[in-house]
Amino acid sequence: MRFYSPACRDREDYRRAHRRILRSYRADEKIVSVKRVVLLIALLCAACGYEGADNPLAVERQGAVQWREGQTIVALGTSLTFGFGADCKVFPFDRDCALPDSSYPATLAARLKLPVVNLGVPGATTRDGLLRMIEALTHDPALALIELGANDLFQEVLVADARANLVMIIDRFHRAGVAVALLSFSHPDMIDHTPPDHRLQDKKAEALAYHQMLLALADEFGLPIVEYIFEDIWWKEELMFDSVHPNGRGYLLMEENVVRGLHSFLAANDLYAQ
């Protein structure tokens, strides 16, 4: 069967996606290796159902993390992974800011004493995550932490379309031998603690549908999941930077939520600092 992602409806979308990914490379990166280009084309063909692509999505339950020297953990996500609202990570960015990074990938790296690459991008959707797979795989990850869906919700992306993108992301990681864990931004508790005038109030049903979709994906693929990264953070004034982002203290608690949610998985795979 062919898998058609909402990221690529036709060949023109394929070409636009191709140009977009190439532009994402830094201006000072003079040479793109043949290996990376081939991987890029393969990923795009699979994502777009491009003519000639053979992409059967056989669901395989995840095995143990196979860690090799020099590998990394990649954190693929939104502004919540980037850490927007914490310390130096506010607009406009101050290049001279010397405050420590309290985003969850940074503090997780310190806890585990393992390299955690922060691939969080403010505004990123599941479609953007799919298009950044080439970048994620160049970091030679053993484990990928995926926090995506919040921007899909607010941009009114159908849950089914977001799910299709996430399935492709999970499948691409698994085919590359990378273990995956999911992080859910929404939860019934979030709805209960959201102020009446918050924009989430108009999307309560959709937010809960996204949460259920992530739980179902975790069960289908046998993935560990952090069921609520905002636990004990959401809408506590002293822990929030704005209406949707934590502040520095809030992100420290978010990392604790991630570790607590993945504790059994991390321990079983010997990923805690020795």
Short mmCIF file of C-alpha atoms in Angstrom, two decimals:
data_model
loop_
_atom_site.label_atom_id
_atom_site.label_comp_id
_atom_site.label_asym_id
_atom_site.label_seq_id
_atom_site.Cartn_x
_atom_site.Cartn_y
_atom_site.Cartn_z
CA MET A 1 0.00 0.00 0.00
CA ARG A 2 1.00 3.62 -0.36
CA PHE A 3 0.90 6.07 2.50
CA TYR A 4 -0.31 9.54 1.62
CA SER A 5 0.62 12.20 4.13
CA PRO A 6 -1.32 15.49 4.36
CA ALA A 7 2.13 17.08 4.09
CA CYS A 8 2.28 16.18 0.36
CA ARG A 9 -0.92 16.04 -1.70
CA ASP A 10 0.67 16.03 -5.15
CA ARG A 11 3.94 16.40 -6.99
CA GLU A 12 3.97 20.18 -6.63
CA ASP A 13 3.71 19.76 -2.85
CA TYR A 14 6.60 17.29 -3.11
CA ARG A 15 8.74 19.89 -4.84
CA ARG A 16 7.78 22.58 -2.32
CA ALA A 17 8.61 20.25 0.58
CA HIS A 18 11.93 19.40 -1.06
CA ARG A 19 12.86 23.08 -1.39
CA ARG A 20 11.74 23.81 2.15
CA ILE A 21 13.95 21.13 3.69
CA LEU A 22 16.97 22.19 1.65
CA ARG A 23 16.48 25.81 2.81
CA SER A 24 16.47 24.58 6.40
CA TYR A 25 20.17 23.80 6.24
CA ARG A 26 22.35 26.53 7.68
CA ALA A 27 23.80 29.00 5.23
CA ASP A 28 27.34 28.08 6.21
CA GLU A 29 26.79 24.40 5.44
CA LYS A 30 28.52 24.29 2.07
CA ILE A 31 28.30 20.59 1.29
CA VAL A 32 25.41 18.17 1.72
CA SER A 33 26.66 14.60 1.53
CA VAL A 34 25.28 12.18 -1.02
CA LYS A 35 24.14 9.95 1.82
CA ARG A 36 22.02 12.73 3.34
CA VAL A 37 20.50 13.67 0.00
CA VAL A 38 19.55 10.06 -0.72
CA LEU A 39 17.97 9.76 2.72
CA LEU A 40 16.12 13.04 2.16
CA ILE A 41 14.63 11.83 -1.12
CA ALA A 42 13.65 8.49 0.40
CA LEU A 43 11.85 10.18 3.28
CA LEU A 44 10.00 12.56 1.00
CA CYS A 45 8.95 9.79 -1.36
CA ALA A 46 7.57 7.81 1.55
CA ALA A 47 5.82 10.84 3.03
CA CYS A 48 4.19 11.86 -0.23
CA GLY A 49 3.22 8.53 -1.69
CA TYR A 50 5.35 9.62 -4.66
CA GLU A 51 5.13 7.46 -7.75
CA GLY A 52 7.31 4.43 -7.31
CA ALA A 53 7.41 4.62 -3.52
CA ASP A 54 6.71 1.31 -1.83
CA ASN A 55 5.89 2.02 1.80
CA PRO A 56 3.98 -0.73 3.62
CA LEU A 57 3.35 0.42 7.18
CA ALA A 58 3.60 -2.81 9.11
CA VAL A 59 3.21 -1.87 12.76
CA GLU A 60 6.02 -3.36 14.82
CA ARG A 61 6.09 -3.08 18.57
CA GLN A 62 9.16 -1.36 19.88
CA GLY A 63 12.10 -3.24 21.32
CA ALA A 64 14.80 -2.12 23.72
CA VAL A 65 17.01 0.92 23.14
CA GLN A 66 20.19 -0.17 21.37
CA TRP A 67 22.66 2.43 22.60
CA ARG A 68 26.07 2.77 20.94
CA GLU A 69 28.93 5.07 21.85
CA GLY A 70 28.44 8.49 20.28
CA GLN A 71 24.68 8.26 19.88
CA THR A 72 22.18 10.84 21.09
CA ILE A 73 18.64 11.37 22.27
CA VAL A 74 16.69 13.73 20.01
CA ALA A 75 13.77 15.80 21.31
CA LEU A 76 11.50 16.61 18.37
CA GLY A 77 8.78 19.07 19.22
CA THR A 78 7.24 22.51 19.49
CA SER A 79 8.00 25.61 21.54
CA LEU A 80 7.38 23.44 24.62
CA THR A 81 10.45 21.39 23.69
CA PHE A 82 12.39 24.48 22.58
CA GLY A 83 11.67 25.99 25.99
CA PHE A 84 10.02 29.23 24.89
CA GLY A 85 9.30 31.45 27.88
CA ALA A 86 12.24 30.24 29.95
CA ASP A 87 15.32 32.26 30.78
CA CYS A 88 16.85 33.57 27.52
CA LYS A 89 14.24 31.95 25.28
CA VAL A 90 11.88 34.86 24.83
CA PHE A 91 11.25 37.26 21.96
CA PRO A 92 13.23 39.27 21.06
CA PHE A 93 16.16 36.93 21.66
CA ASP A 94 19.12 38.43 23.52
CA ARG A 95 22.34 36.96 22.14
CA ASP A 96 24.21 38.14 25.23
CA CYS A 97 21.88 36.40 27.68
CA ALA A 98 23.91 34.06 29.88
CA LEU A 99 21.14 32.42 31.93
CA PRO A 100 21.22 28.61 32.03
CA ASP A 101 18.89 26.71 29.71
CA SER A 102 15.99 25.19 31.67
CA SER A 103 14.19 23.60 28.71
CA TYR A 104 13.35 19.98 29.42
CA PRO A 105 15.92 18.57 26.91
CA ALA A 106 18.73 20.56 28.58
CA THR A 107 17.86 19.51 32.11
CA LEU A 108 17.22 15.92 31.01
CA ALA A 109 20.69 15.81 29.45
CA ALA A 110 22.18 16.98 32.75
CA ARG A 111 20.25 14.36 34.69
CA LEU A 112 21.04 11.43 32.40
CA LYS A 113 24.55 12.61 31.53
CA LEU A 114 23.73 11.80 27.92
CA PRO A 115 23.58 14.11 24.88
CA VAL A 116 20.02 15.32 24.26
CA VAL A 117 19.59 17.33 21.04
CA ASN A 118 16.85 19.96 21.28
CA LEU A 119 14.94 19.97 17.98
CA GLY A 120 12.02 21.97 19.33
CA VAL A 121 10.74 24.71 17.01
CA PRO A 122 8.14 27.31 18.04
CA GLY A 123 5.03 26.85 15.93
CA ALA A 124 5.99 23.37 14.67
CA THR A 125 3.20 21.00 13.65
CA THR A 126 3.29 17.26 13.03
CA ARG A 127 3.81 18.09 9.36
CA ASP A 128 6.89 20.12 10.26
CA GLY A 129 8.13 17.24 12.39
CA LEU A 130 7.82 14.92 9.42
CA LEU A 131 9.77 17.32 7.23
CA ARG A 132 12.56 17.51 9.84
CA MET A 133 13.19 13.78 9.95
CA ILE A 134 16.32 14.14 7.80
CA GLU A 135 17.79 16.54 10.37
CA ALA A 136 16.79 14.33 13.30
CA LEU A 137 18.41 11.23 11.81
CA THR A 138 21.71 13.00 11.10
CA HIS A 139 22.23 13.19 14.90
CA ASP A 140 22.44 9.36 15.06
CA PRO A 141 19.78 9.02 17.76
CA ALA A 142 19.13 5.90 19.80
CA LEU A 143 15.95 7.42 21.24
CA ALA A 144 13.52 10.07 19.99
CA LEU A 145 11.19 12.00 22.30
CA ILE A 146 8.24 13.33 20.29
CA GLU A 147 6.19 16.27 21.60
CA LEU A 148 3.94 17.36 18.74
CA GLY A 149 0.27 18.18 18.28
CA ALA A 150 -0.39 21.39 20.21
CA ASN A 151 0.07 23.62 17.18
CA ASP A 152 -1.94 21.21 15.03
CA LEU A 153 -4.77 21.68 17.52
CA PHE A 154 -4.68 25.47 17.42
CA GLN A 155 -4.26 25.49 13.63
CA GLU A 156 -7.32 23.23 13.35
CA VAL A 157 -5.50 20.30 11.78
CA LEU A 158 -7.74 17.23 11.84
CA VAL A 159 -6.76 14.67 14.45
CA ALA A 160 -6.68 12.02 11.71
CA ASP A 161 -4.19 14.07 9.68
CA ALA A 162 -1.95 14.70 12.69
CA ARG A 163 -2.10 11.00 13.50
CA ALA A 164 -1.07 10.10 9.95
CA ASN A 165 2.00 12.35 10.25
CA LEU A 166 2.91 10.89 13.64
CA VAL A 167 2.59 7.34 12.33
CA MET A 168 5.00 8.23 9.54
CA ILE A 169 7.45 9.83 12.01
CA ILE A 170 7.33 6.79 14.31
CA ASP A 171 7.72 4.43 11.38
CA ARG A 172 10.72 6.33 9.99
CA PHE A 173 12.44 6.27 13.38
CA HIS A 174 11.74 2.57 13.86
CA ARG A 175 13.03 1.71 10.39
CA ALA A 176 16.25 3.52 11.35
CA GLY A 177 16.52 1.49 14.57
CA VAL A 178 15.54 4.42 16.82
CA ALA A 179 13.31 3.90 19.86
CA VAL A 180 10.48 6.40 20.37
CA ALA A 181 8.66 7.89 23.36
CA LEU A 182 5.62 10.18 23.12
CA LEU A 183 4.85 13.26 25.21
CA SER A 184 1.24 14.45 25.49
CA PHE A 185 0.57 18.16 25.92
CA SER A 186 -3.15 17.78 26.70
CA HIS A 187 -5.08 15.90 29.37
CA PRO A 188 -8.55 16.01 30.96
CA ASP A 189 -6.93 17.74 33.95
CA MET A 190 -5.83 20.56 31.62
CA ILE A 191 -9.42 21.25 30.62
CA ASP A 192 -10.51 21.30 34.26
CA HIS A 193 -7.89 23.95 35.11
CA THR A 194 -8.24 26.20 32.06
CA PRO A 195 -9.73 29.68 32.68
CA PRO A 196 -13.15 30.36 31.09
CA ASP A 197 -11.79 32.99 28.68
CA HIS A 198 -8.83 30.89 27.46
CA ARG A 199 -8.80 29.97 23.75
CA LEU A 200 -8.55 26.31 24.69
CA GLN A 201 -12.12 26.44 25.95
CA ASP A 202 -13.35 26.50 22.35
CA LYS A 203 -11.29 23.40 21.55
CA LYS A 204 -11.92 21.20 24.56
CA ALA A 205 -13.28 18.25 22.59
CA GLU A 206 -10.45 18.46 20.06
CA ALA A 207 -7.81 18.69 22.81
CA LEU A 208 -9.17 15.55 24.46
CA ALA A 209 -9.28 13.82 21.06
CA TYR A 210 -5.58 14.61 20.56
CA HIS A 211 -4.81 13.15 23.97
CA GLN A 212 -6.73 9.96 23.22
CA MET A 213 -5.03 9.70 19.82
CA LEU A 214 -1.57 9.83 21.44
CA LEU A 215 -2.55 7.21 24.02
CA ALA A 216 -3.82 4.94 21.24
CA LEU A 217 -0.62 5.40 19.22
CA ALA A 218 1.48 4.51 22.25
CA ASP A 219 -0.55 1.34 22.74
CA GLU A 220 -0.49 0.42 19.04
CA PHE A 221 3.28 0.75 18.67
CA GLY A 222 4.19 -0.33 22.21
CA LEU A 223 5.68 3.08 23.05
CA PRO A 224 6.26 4.66 26.45
CA ILE A 225 4.27 7.86 26.88
CA VAL A 226 4.29 10.81 29.26
CA GLU A 227 0.55 11.29 29.59
CA TYR A 228 0.64 14.93 30.69
CA ILE A 229 3.74 17.11 30.51
CA PHE A 230 1.87 20.04 32.12
CA GLU A 231 1.00 18.15 35.30
CA ASP A 232 1.11 20.51 38.32
CA ILE A 233 2.19 23.35 35.98
CA TRP A 234 -0.79 24.34 33.85
CA TRP A 235 -2.27 27.67 34.78
CA LYS A 236 -0.36 28.16 37.99
CA GLU A 237 0.58 31.81 37.69
CA GLU A 238 3.97 31.38 39.35
CA LEU A 239 4.92 28.68 36.81
CA MET A 240 3.57 30.17 33.56
CA PHE A 241 5.25 32.67 31.22
CA ASP A 242 2.11 33.32 29.16
CA SER A 243 -1.21 31.63 28.40
CA VAL A 244 0.37 28.47 26.95
CA HIS A 245 4.08 28.36 27.91
CA PRO A 246 5.75 27.67 31.26
CA ASN A 247 8.45 29.92 32.66
CA GLY A 248 11.87 28.71 33.75
CA ARG A 249 10.56 27.13 36.96
CA GLY A 250 7.71 25.55 35.04
CA TYR A 251 10.09 23.90 32.58
CA LEU A 252 12.10 22.41 35.43
CA LEU A 253 8.90 20.74 36.62
CA MET A 254 8.12 19.65 33.06
CA GLU A 255 11.42 17.75 32.95
CA GLU A 256 10.48 16.05 36.22
CA ASN A 257 7.16 15.05 34.65
CA VAL A 258 9.01 13.59 31.67
CA VAL A 259 11.38 11.59 33.88
CA ARG A 260 8.55 10.37 36.11
CA GLY A 261 6.46 9.35 33.09
CA LEU A 262 9.38 7.51 31.47
CA HIS A 263 10.97 6.19 34.67
CA SER A 264 10.35 2.49 34.04
CA PHE A 265 11.44 2.82 30.40
CA LEU A 266 14.63 4.71 31.26
CA ALA A 267 15.51 2.29 34.05
CA ALA A 268 14.83 -0.81 31.93
CA ASN A 269 17.13 0.52 29.22
CA ASP A 270 19.92 1.60 31.62
CA LEU A 271 19.66 5.23 30.53
CA TYR A 272 20.03 6.71 34.00
CA ALA A 273 23.47 8.07 34.84
CA GLN A 274 25.66 5.36 36.28
#
